[in-house]
CSV table of C-alpha atoms in Angstrom, one decimal:
chain,number,residue,atom,x,y,z
A,1333,UNK,CA,17.2,139.1,175.3
A,1334,UNK,CA,17.3,142.7,174.0
A,1335,UNK,CA,18.3,143.0,170.4
A,1336,UNK,CA,19.5,146.4,169.3
A,1337,UNK,CA,20.2,148.2,166.0
A,1338,UNK,CA,23.2,150.4,166.5
A,1339,UNK,CA,23.7,153.3,164.0
A,1340,UNK,CA,27.2,154.7,164.1
A,1341,UNK,CA,27.6,158.0,162.3
A,1342,UNK,CA,30.8,159.5,161.1
A,1343,UNK,CA,31.1,163.3,161.4
A,1344,UNK,CA,29.3,165.1,158.6
A,1345,UNK,CA,30.7,168.3,157.1
A,1346,UNK,CA,27.8,170.4,158.3
A,1347,UNK,CA,27.1,169.1,161.8
A,1348,UNK,CA,24.2,171.6,162.5
A,1349,UNK,CA,22.4,170.8,159.3
A,1350,UNK,CA,22.8,167.1,160.0
A,1351,UNK,CA,21.5,167.3,163.5
A,1352,UNK,CA,18.6,169.4,162.5
A,1353,UNK,CA,17.5,166.8,160.0
A,1354,UNK,CA,18.3,163.9,162.3
A,1355,UNK,CA,16.3,165.3,165.3
A,1356,UNK,CA,13.4,166.9,163.4
A,1357,UNK,CA,12.9,164.4,160.5
A,1358,UNK,CA,14.7,161.2,161.1
A,1359,UNK,CA,14.0,160.4,164.7
A,1360,UNK,CA,10.2,161.0,164.4
A,1361,UNK,CA,10.2,158.4,161.5
A,1362,UNK,CA,12.2,156.0,163.7
A,1363,UNK,CA,9.7,156.5,166.6
A,1364,UNK,CA,7.0,155.0,164.4
A,1365,UNK,CA,8.8,151.7,163.8
A,1366,UNK,CA,6.6,148.9,165.3
A,1367,UNK,CA,8.1,147.1,168.3
A,1368,UNK,CA,10.7,149.8,169.1
A,1369,UNK,CA,11.0,149.8,172.9
A,1370,UNK,CA,13.4,152.7,173.3
A,1371,UNK,CA,15.7,154.9,171.2
A,1372,UNK,CA,18.8,156.3,172.8
A,1373,UNK,CA,21.0,158.9,171.0
A,1374,UNK,CA,24.6,159.2,172.3
A,1375,UNK,CA,26.8,162.1,171.5
A,1376,UNK,CA,30.5,161.3,171.5
A,1377,UNK,CA,32.3,163.5,174.0
A,1378,UNK,CA,35.8,162.2,173.9
A,1379,UNK,CA,37.9,159.4,172.4
A,1380,UNK,CA,40.0,157.9,175.2
A,1381,UNK,CA,41.8,155.3,173.2
A,1382,UNK,CA,42.1,154.0,169.7
A,1383,UNK,CA,40.7,155.3,166.4
A,1384,UNK,CA,37.2,156.7,166.5
A,1385,UNK,CA,35.6,158.2,163.4
A,1386,UNK,CA,32.1,158.5,165.0
A,1387,UNK,CA,30.4,161.6,166.5
A,1388,UNK,CA,26.9,160.1,167.1
A,1389,UNK,CA,25.8,156.6,168.1
A,1390,UNK,CA,22.1,155.7,168.2
A,1391,UNK,CA,20.6,152.6,169.8
A,1392,UNK,CA,17.2,151.2,168.8
A,1393,UNK,CA,16.0,148.6,171.4
A,1394,UNK,CA,13.7,145.7,170.6
A,1395,UNK,CA,12.5,143.1,173.1
A,1396,UNK,CA,13.8,140.1,171.1
A,1397,UNK,CA,14.9,138.8,167.7
A,1398,UNK,CA,11.3,138.4,166.5
A,1399,UNK,CA,10.4,142.0,167.4
A,1400,UNK,CA,13.6,143.2,165.8
A,1401,UNK,CA,13.0,141.3,162.6
A,1402,UNK,CA,9.3,142.5,162.4
A,1403,UNK,CA,10.4,146.1,163.0
A,1404,UNK,CA,13.1,145.9,160.3
A,1405,UNK,CA,10.6,144.5,157.8
A,1406,UNK,CA,7.9,147.1,158.5
A,1407,UNK,CA,6.9,149.9,156.1
A,1408,UNK,CA,7.7,152.4,158.8
A,1409,UNK,CA,11.3,151.2,158.9
A,1410,UNK,CA,11.4,151.2,155.1
A,1411,UNK,CA,10.4,154.9,155.3
A,1412,UNK,CA,13.0,155.6,157.9
A,1413,UNK,CA,15.7,153.8,155.9
A,1414,UNK,CA,14.8,155.8,152.8
A,1415,UNK,CA,15.2,159.0,154.8
A,1416,UNK,CA,18.5,157.7,156.2
A,1417,UNK,CA,19.8,157.3,152.7
A,1418,UNK,CA,18.9,160.8,151.8
A,1419,UNK,CA,21.1,162.4,154.4
A,1420,UNK,CA,23.6,159.9,155.8
A,1421,UNK,CA,24.3,157.3,153.1
A,1422,UNK,CA,28.1,157.8,153.2
A,1423,UNK,CA,28.2,158.4,157.0
A,1424,UNK,CA,26.4,155.5,158.6
A,1425,UNK,CA,27.2,152.0,159.7
A,1426,UNK,CA,24.3,149.9,160.9
A,1427,UNK,CA,24.9,146.8,163.0
A,1428,UNK,CA,22.6,144.4,164.8
A,1429,UNK,CA,23.7,143.4,168.3
A,1430,UNK,CA,22.4,141.1,171.0
A,1431,UNK,CA,22.9,141.8,174.7
A,1432,UNK,CA,24.9,139.1,176.4
A,1433,UNK,CA,23.7,138.3,179.9
A,1434,UNK,CA,26.0,139.9,182.4
B,1027,UNK,CA,22.1,162.4,182.1
B,1028,UNK,CA,23.7,159.0,181.7
B,1029,UNK,CA,27.3,159.1,180.7
B,1030,UNK,CA,28.7,155.9,179.2
B,1031,UNK,CA,32.1,154.5,178.3
B,1032,UNK,CA,31.8,152.5,175.1
B,1033,UNK,CA,34.4,149.9,174.4
B,1034,UNK,CA,34.4,148.7,170.8
B,1035,UNK,CA,36.5,145.6,170.1
B,1036,UNK,CA,37.8,144.5,166.8
B,1037,UNK,CA,37.8,140.8,166.2
B,1038,UNK,CA,40.7,139.0,167.8
B,1039,UNK,CA,42.5,136.2,166.1
B,1040,UNK,CA,41.5,133.7,168.8
B,1041,UNK,CA,37.9,134.6,169.7
B,1042,UNK,CA,37.5,131.9,172.3
B,1043,UNK,CA,40.6,132.8,174.2
B,1044,UNK,CA,39.6,136.5,174.1
B,1045,UNK,CA,36.1,135.8,175.4
B,1046,UNK,CA,37.4,133.5,178.2
B,1047,UNK,CA,39.7,136.3,179.4
B,1048,UNK,CA,37.1,139.0,178.8
B,1049,UNK,CA,34.3,137.2,180.8
B,1050,UNK,CA,36.4,135.5,183.5
B,1051,UNK,CA,39.0,138.2,184.2
B,1052,UNK,CA,38.2,141.5,182.7
B,1053,UNK,CA,34.5,141.9,183.5
B,1054,UNK,CA,34.9,141.0,187.2
B,1055,UNK,CA,37.5,143.9,187.4
B,1056,UNK,CA,35.1,146.2,185.6
B,1057,UNK,CA,32.4,145.3,188.0
B,1058,UNK,CA,34.5,146.7,190.9
B,1059,UNK,CA,34.7,150.2,189.4
B,1060,UNK,CA,33.0,152.7,191.8
B,1061,UNK,CA,29.9,154.3,190.5
B,1062,UNK,CA,29.3,151.8,187.7
B,1063,UNK,CA,25.5,151.5,187.4
B,1064,UNK,CA,25.3,148.9,184.7
B,1065,UNK,CA,27.5,147.0,182.3
B,1066,UNK,CA,26.0,145.8,179.0
B,1067,UNK,CA,28.0,143.5,176.7
B,1068,UNK,CA,26.7,143.4,173.1
B,1069,UNK,CA,27.7,140.7,170.6
B,1070,UNK,CA,27.6,141.9,167.0
B,1071,UNK,CA,25.2,139.6,165.1
B,1072,UNK,CA,25.2,141.2,161.7
B,1073,UNK,CA,26.4,144.3,159.8
B,1074,UNK,CA,23.4,145.7,157.9
B,1075,UNK,CA,25.2,148.7,156.2
B,1076,UNK,CA,28.6,150.2,156.0
B,1077,UNK,CA,32.0,149.1,157.3
B,1078,UNK,CA,32.1,147.4,160.7
B,1079,UNK,CA,35.3,146.0,162.2
B,1080,UNK,CA,33.8,145.3,165.6
B,1081,UNK,CA,32.6,142.0,167.0
B,1082,UNK,CA,31.9,143.1,170.6
B,1083,UNK,CA,30.7,146.5,172.0
B,1084,UNK,CA,30.5,147.0,175.8
B,1085,UNK,CA,28.7,149.8,177.6
B,1086,UNK,CA,29.6,151.0,181.0
B,1087,UNK,CA,26.8,153.2,182.5
B,1088,UNK,CA,27.4,156.0,185.0
B,1089,UNK,CA,24.7,158.3,186.5
B,1090,UNK,CA,26.4,161.6,185.3
B,1091,UNK,CA,29.6,163.2,184.4
B,1092,UNK,CA,30.9,163.5,188.0
B,1093,UNK,CA,30.3,159.7,188.6
B,1094,UNK,CA,32.0,158.9,185.3
B,1095,UNK,CA,35.0,161.0,186.1
B,1096,UNK,CA,35.3,159.6,189.6
B,1097,UNK,CA,35.0,156.0,188.2
B,1098,UNK,CA,37.6,156.6,185.6
B,1099,UNK,CA,40.1,158.1,188.2
B,1100,UNK,CA,39.6,155.2,190.6
B,1101,UNK,CA,42.3,152.6,191.4
B,1102,UNK,CA,39.8,149.9,190.4
B,1103,UNK,CA,39.5,151.4,186.9
B,1104,UNK,CA,43.3,151.6,186.7
B,1105,UNK,CA,43.5,147.9,187.4
B,1106,UNK,CA,40.8,147.2,184.8
B,1107,UNK,CA,42.7,149.4,182.3
B,1108,UNK,CA,46.0,147.6,183.0
B,1109,UNK,CA,44.2,144.3,182.3
B,1110,UNK,CA,42.7,145.7,179.1
B,1111,UNK,CA,46.1,146.6,177.8
B,1112,UNK,CA,47.3,143.0,178.5
B,1113,UNK,CA,44.8,141.4,176.1
B,1114,UNK,CA,43.2,144.0,173.9
B,1115,UNK,CA,45.7,146.8,173.4
B,1116,UNK,CA,45.5,146.7,169.6
B,1117,UNK,CA,41.8,145.8,169.4
B,1118,UNK,CA,40.0,148.3,171.4
B,1119,UNK,CA,38.6,151.8,170.9
B,1120,UNK,CA,37.3,153.6,174.0
B,1121,UNK,CA,34.9,156.5,173.8
B,1122,UNK,CA,32.9,158.5,176.3
B,1123,UNK,CA,29.4,159.4,175.2
B,1124,UNK,CA,26.5,161.3,176.7
B,1125,UNK,CA,22.9,160.3,176.2
B,1126,UNK,CA,20.9,163.0,174.4
B,1127,UNK,CA,17.4,163.4,175.8
B,1128,UNK,CA,15.0,161.7,173.3
């Protein structure tokens, strides 16, 4: 069962500077995390109902809980986390989710 | 480019009753929406950083913006939306997102 890390980002003051760092520095660090199957970055187009503070939602896919745990514990993820704190400390929510069978 | 509807659900008072309706009534209605490629239901396991009011996050995948728009405008989606209002009106945030190429 796929286990994912979801990173929900509230809108930064300087969107262009944020995205430049996110795409050019942060995602290349994320790409090195062992066991990462796929990274999907979603741009929020529209809020259809309810409150939504987010403008970007990223998904990091791992094959199962063991792969997720190993990835999270890796030095590569520690480096990515350190980078995350440097530019998005006050903007990000990180949650671990498991896909329910449909 | 995949366009998705994300439904983020805050935790209901009665989780079991919510999930019974969600799985047995709501998702079968969602499954009928034209153009829906895939529905993924994610249970939140753990909040690793930041505030997280959500316990369930569902993804409805469409091939592109045209398929998304047609699905949203369909009678089947109207029926699913009416059902959503009956059990999750105060719990749900709906957002449309587009996948950024990696």
